[in-house]
GROMACS .gro file of C-alpha atoms in nm:
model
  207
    1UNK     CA    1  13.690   7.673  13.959
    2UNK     CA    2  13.638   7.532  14.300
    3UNK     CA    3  13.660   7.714  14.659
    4UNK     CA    4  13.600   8.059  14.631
    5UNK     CA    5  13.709   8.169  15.005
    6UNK     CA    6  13.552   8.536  15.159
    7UNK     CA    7  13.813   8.724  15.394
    8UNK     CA    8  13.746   8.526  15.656
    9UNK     CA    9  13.857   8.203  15.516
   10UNK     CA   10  13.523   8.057  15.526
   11UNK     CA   11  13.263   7.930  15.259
   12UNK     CA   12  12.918   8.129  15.229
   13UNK     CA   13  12.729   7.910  15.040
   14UNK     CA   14  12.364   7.952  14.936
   15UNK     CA   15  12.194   7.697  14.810
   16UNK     CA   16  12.320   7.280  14.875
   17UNK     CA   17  12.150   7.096  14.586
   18UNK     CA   18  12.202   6.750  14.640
   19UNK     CA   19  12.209   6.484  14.353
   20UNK     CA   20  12.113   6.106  14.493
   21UNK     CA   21  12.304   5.772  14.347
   22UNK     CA   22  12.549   5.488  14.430
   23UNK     CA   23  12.892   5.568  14.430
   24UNK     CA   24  13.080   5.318  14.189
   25UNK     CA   25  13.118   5.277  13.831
   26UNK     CA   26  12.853   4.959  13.912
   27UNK     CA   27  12.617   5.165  13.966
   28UNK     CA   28  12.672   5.475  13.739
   29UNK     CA   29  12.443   5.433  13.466
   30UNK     CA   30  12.194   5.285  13.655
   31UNK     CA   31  11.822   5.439  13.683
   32UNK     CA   32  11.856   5.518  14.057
   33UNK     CA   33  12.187   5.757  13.974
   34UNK     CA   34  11.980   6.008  13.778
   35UNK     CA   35  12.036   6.274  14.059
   36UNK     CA   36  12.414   6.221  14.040
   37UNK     CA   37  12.355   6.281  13.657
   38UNK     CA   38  12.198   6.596  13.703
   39UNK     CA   39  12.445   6.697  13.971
   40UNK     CA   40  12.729   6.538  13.696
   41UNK     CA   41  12.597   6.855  13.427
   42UNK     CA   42  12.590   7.113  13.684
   43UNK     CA   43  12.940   7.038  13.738
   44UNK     CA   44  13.054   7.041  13.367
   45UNK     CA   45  12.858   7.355  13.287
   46UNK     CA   46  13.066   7.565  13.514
   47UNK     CA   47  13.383   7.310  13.495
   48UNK     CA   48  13.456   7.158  13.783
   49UNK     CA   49  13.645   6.893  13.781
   50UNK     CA   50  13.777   6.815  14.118
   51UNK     CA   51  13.601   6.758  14.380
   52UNK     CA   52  13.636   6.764  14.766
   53UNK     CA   53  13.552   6.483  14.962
   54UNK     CA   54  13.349   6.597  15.314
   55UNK     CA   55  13.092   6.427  15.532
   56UNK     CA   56  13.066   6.136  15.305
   57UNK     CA   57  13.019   6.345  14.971
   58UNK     CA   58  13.161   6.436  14.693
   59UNK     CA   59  13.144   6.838  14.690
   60UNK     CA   60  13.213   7.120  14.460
   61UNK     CA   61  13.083   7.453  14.423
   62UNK     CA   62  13.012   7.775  14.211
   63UNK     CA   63  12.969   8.131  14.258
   64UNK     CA   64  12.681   8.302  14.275
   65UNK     CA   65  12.634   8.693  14.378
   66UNK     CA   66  12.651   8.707  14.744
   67UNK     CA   67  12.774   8.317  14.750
   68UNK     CA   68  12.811   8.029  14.641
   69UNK     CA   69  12.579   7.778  14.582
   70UNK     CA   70  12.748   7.378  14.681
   71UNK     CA   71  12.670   7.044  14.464
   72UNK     CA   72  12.693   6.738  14.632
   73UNK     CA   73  12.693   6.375  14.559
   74UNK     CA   74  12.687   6.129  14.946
   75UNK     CA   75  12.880   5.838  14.906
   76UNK     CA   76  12.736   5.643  15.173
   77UNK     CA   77  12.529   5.466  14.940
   78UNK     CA   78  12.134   5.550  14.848
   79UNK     CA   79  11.990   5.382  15.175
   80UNK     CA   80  12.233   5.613  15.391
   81UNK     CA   81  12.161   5.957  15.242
   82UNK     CA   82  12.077   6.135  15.548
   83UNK     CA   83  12.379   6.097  15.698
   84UNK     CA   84  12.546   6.313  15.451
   85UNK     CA   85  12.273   6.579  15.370
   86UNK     CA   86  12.254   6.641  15.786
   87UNK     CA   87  12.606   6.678  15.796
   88UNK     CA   88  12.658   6.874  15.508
   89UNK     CA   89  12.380   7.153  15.609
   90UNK     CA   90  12.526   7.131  15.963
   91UNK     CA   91  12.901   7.157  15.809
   92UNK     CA   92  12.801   7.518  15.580
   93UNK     CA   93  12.533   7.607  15.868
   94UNK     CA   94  12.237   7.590  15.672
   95UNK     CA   95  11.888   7.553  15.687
   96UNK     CA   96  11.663   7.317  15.563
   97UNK     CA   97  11.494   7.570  15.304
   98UNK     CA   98  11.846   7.616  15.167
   99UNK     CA   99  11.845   7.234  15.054
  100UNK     CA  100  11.725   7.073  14.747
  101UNK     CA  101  11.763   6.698  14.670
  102UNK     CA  102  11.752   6.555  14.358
  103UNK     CA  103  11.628   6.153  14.270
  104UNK     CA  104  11.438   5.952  14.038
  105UNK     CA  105  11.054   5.874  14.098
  106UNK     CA  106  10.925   5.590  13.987
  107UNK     CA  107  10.601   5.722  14.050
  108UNK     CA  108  10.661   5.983  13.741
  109UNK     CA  109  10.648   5.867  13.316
  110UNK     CA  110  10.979   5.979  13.181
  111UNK     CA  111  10.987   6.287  13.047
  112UNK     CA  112  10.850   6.462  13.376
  113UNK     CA  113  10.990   6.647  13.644
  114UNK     CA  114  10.867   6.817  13.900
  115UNK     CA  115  11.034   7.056  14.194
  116UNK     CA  116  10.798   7.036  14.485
  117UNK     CA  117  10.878   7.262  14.831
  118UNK     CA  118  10.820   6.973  15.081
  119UNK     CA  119  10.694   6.611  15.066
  120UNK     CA  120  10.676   6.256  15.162
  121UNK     CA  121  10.950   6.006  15.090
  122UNK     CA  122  10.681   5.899  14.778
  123UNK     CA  123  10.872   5.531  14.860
  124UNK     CA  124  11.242   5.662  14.819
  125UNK     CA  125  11.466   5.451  15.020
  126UNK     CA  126  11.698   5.734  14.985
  127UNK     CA  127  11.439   6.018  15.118
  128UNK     CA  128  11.367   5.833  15.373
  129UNK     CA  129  11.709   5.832  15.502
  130UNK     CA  130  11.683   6.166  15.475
  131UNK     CA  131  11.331   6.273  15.606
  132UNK     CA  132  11.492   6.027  15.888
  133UNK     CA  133  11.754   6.200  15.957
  134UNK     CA  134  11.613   6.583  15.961
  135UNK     CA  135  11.378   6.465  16.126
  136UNK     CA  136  11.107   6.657  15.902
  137UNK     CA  137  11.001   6.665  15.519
  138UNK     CA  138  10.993   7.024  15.450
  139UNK     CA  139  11.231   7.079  15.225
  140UNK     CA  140  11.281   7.157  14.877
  141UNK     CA  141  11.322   6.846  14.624
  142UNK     CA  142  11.347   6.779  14.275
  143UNK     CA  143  11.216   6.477  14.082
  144UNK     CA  144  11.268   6.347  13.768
  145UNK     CA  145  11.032   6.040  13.641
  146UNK     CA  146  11.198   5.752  13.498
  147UNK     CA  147  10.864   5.541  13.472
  148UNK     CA  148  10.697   5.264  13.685
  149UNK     CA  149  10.915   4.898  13.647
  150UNK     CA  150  10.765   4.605  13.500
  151UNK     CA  151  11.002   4.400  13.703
  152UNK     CA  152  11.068   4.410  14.054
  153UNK     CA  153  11.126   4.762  14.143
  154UNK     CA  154  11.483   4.671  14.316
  155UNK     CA  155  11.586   4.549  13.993
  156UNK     CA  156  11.447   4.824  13.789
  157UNK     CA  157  11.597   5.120  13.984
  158UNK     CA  158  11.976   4.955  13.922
  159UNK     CA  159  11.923   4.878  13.587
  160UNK     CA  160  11.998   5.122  13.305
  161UNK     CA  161  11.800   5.246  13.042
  162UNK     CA  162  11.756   5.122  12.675
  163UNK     CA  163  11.906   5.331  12.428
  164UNK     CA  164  11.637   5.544  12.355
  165UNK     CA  165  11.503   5.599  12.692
  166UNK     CA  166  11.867   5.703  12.773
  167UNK     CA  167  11.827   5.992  12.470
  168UNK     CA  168  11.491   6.081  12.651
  169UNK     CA  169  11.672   6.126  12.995
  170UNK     CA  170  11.988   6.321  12.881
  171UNK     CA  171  11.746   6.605  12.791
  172UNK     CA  172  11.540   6.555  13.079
  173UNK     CA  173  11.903   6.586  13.303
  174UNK     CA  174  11.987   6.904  13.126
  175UNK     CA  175  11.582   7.100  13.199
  176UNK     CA  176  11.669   6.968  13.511
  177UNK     CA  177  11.984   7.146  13.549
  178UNK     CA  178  11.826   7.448  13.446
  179UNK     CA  179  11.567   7.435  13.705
  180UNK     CA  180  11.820   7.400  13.954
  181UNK     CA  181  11.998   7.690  13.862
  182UNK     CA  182  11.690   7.897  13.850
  183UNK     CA  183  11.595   7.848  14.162
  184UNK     CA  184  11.929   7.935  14.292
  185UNK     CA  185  11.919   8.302  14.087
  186UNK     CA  186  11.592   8.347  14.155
  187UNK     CA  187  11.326   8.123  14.401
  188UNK     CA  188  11.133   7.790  14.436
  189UNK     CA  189  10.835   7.914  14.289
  190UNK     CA  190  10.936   8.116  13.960
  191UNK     CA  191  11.105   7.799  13.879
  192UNK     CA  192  10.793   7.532  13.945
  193UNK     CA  193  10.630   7.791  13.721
  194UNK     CA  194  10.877   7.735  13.461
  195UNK     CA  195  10.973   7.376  13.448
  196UNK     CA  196  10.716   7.121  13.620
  197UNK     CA  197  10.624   6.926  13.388
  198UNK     CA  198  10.701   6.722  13.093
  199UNK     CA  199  11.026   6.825  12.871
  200UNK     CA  200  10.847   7.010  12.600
  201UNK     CA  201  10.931   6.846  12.232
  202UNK     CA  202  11.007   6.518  12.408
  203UNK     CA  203  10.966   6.199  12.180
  204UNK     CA  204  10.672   5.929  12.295
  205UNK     CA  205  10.760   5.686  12.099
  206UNK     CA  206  11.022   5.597  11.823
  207UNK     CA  207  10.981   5.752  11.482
   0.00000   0.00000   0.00000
């Protein structure tokens, strides 16, 4: 599945939910990709394998009633993010309450996420670039907690997790996935209802 095109020719997207990383195998596994990981699921749920390459994303899409709703991953590297969510809405003429943006907090314990409809940057090198370049902070985001570093936080965010944090997260990616998808069938608020929070069931420690 990719392009569904109306009789016009022409997208009509919905929603843009936008996962944040690094593009690179480098950086792939690393803590700071966990928004291209939850973009990553999206994309194998409803398999989509090939993606288009447009105002420094990676894009694909899938169809909703009425739409479709687009998944993108920027390229431009974490620090440039705004450049390719402003060019993105711009490029499917959307508005900013049709975006949602999707990163790692360090400000959250693993296990947590939490869809919020506007914000600060909370720190985010790569919501700033995007608060930056909208020139506002009232837009939908989504963020998943992958706990506060004990090392400089540079070094933390591109380093990956241990092996049992890493089983911890792969849930945590896939609640987060469904959050995303019900705020696309339904709205912002029936899914903070549902999913803020910590993953229900979710190990603290090691058995």
């Amino acid at each position: 599945m990719f392009w569904r095109k109306s009789k016009s020719d022409a997208l009509n997207p919905l929603k843009l939910i936008v996962g944040l990383g690094n593009p690179g195998q480098r950086y792939s596994m690393t803590k700071h990709n966990v928004g291209y990981w939850v973009i990553n699921e999206l994309l194998r749920r409803y398999r989509i394998g090939k993606l288009r390459g447009m105002c420094g994303a990676l894009v694909g899409t899938t169809e909703w009633d009425g739409g479709e709703a687009v998944y993108a991953k920027p390229t431009t590297y974490m620090n440039n993010s705004g450049e390719a969510v402003s060019a993105l809405l711009n490029r499917f003429n959307l508005s900013i309450s049709d975006l949602c943006v999707v990163y790692d907090d360090l400000n959250l314990e693993i296990g947590v996420i939490r869809l919020r409809k506007n914000g600060s940057d909370g720190g985010h090198n790569g919501m700033k670039s995007i608060i930056r370049h909208l020139n506002t902070q009232e837009f939908p985001r989504l963020r998943i907690g992958i706990g506060a570093p004990n090392q400089s936080q540079t070094d933390y965010v591109l380093s990956g997790f241990d092996e049992f944090d890493q089983n911890r997260i792969d849930r945590v990616v896939r609640r987060a996935a469904d959050a995303v998808e019900m705020l696309i069938e339904d709205d912002i608020q029936t899914a903070m209802s549902q999913f803020n929070g910590k993953v229900v069931g979710l190990a603290d420690e090691c058995d």
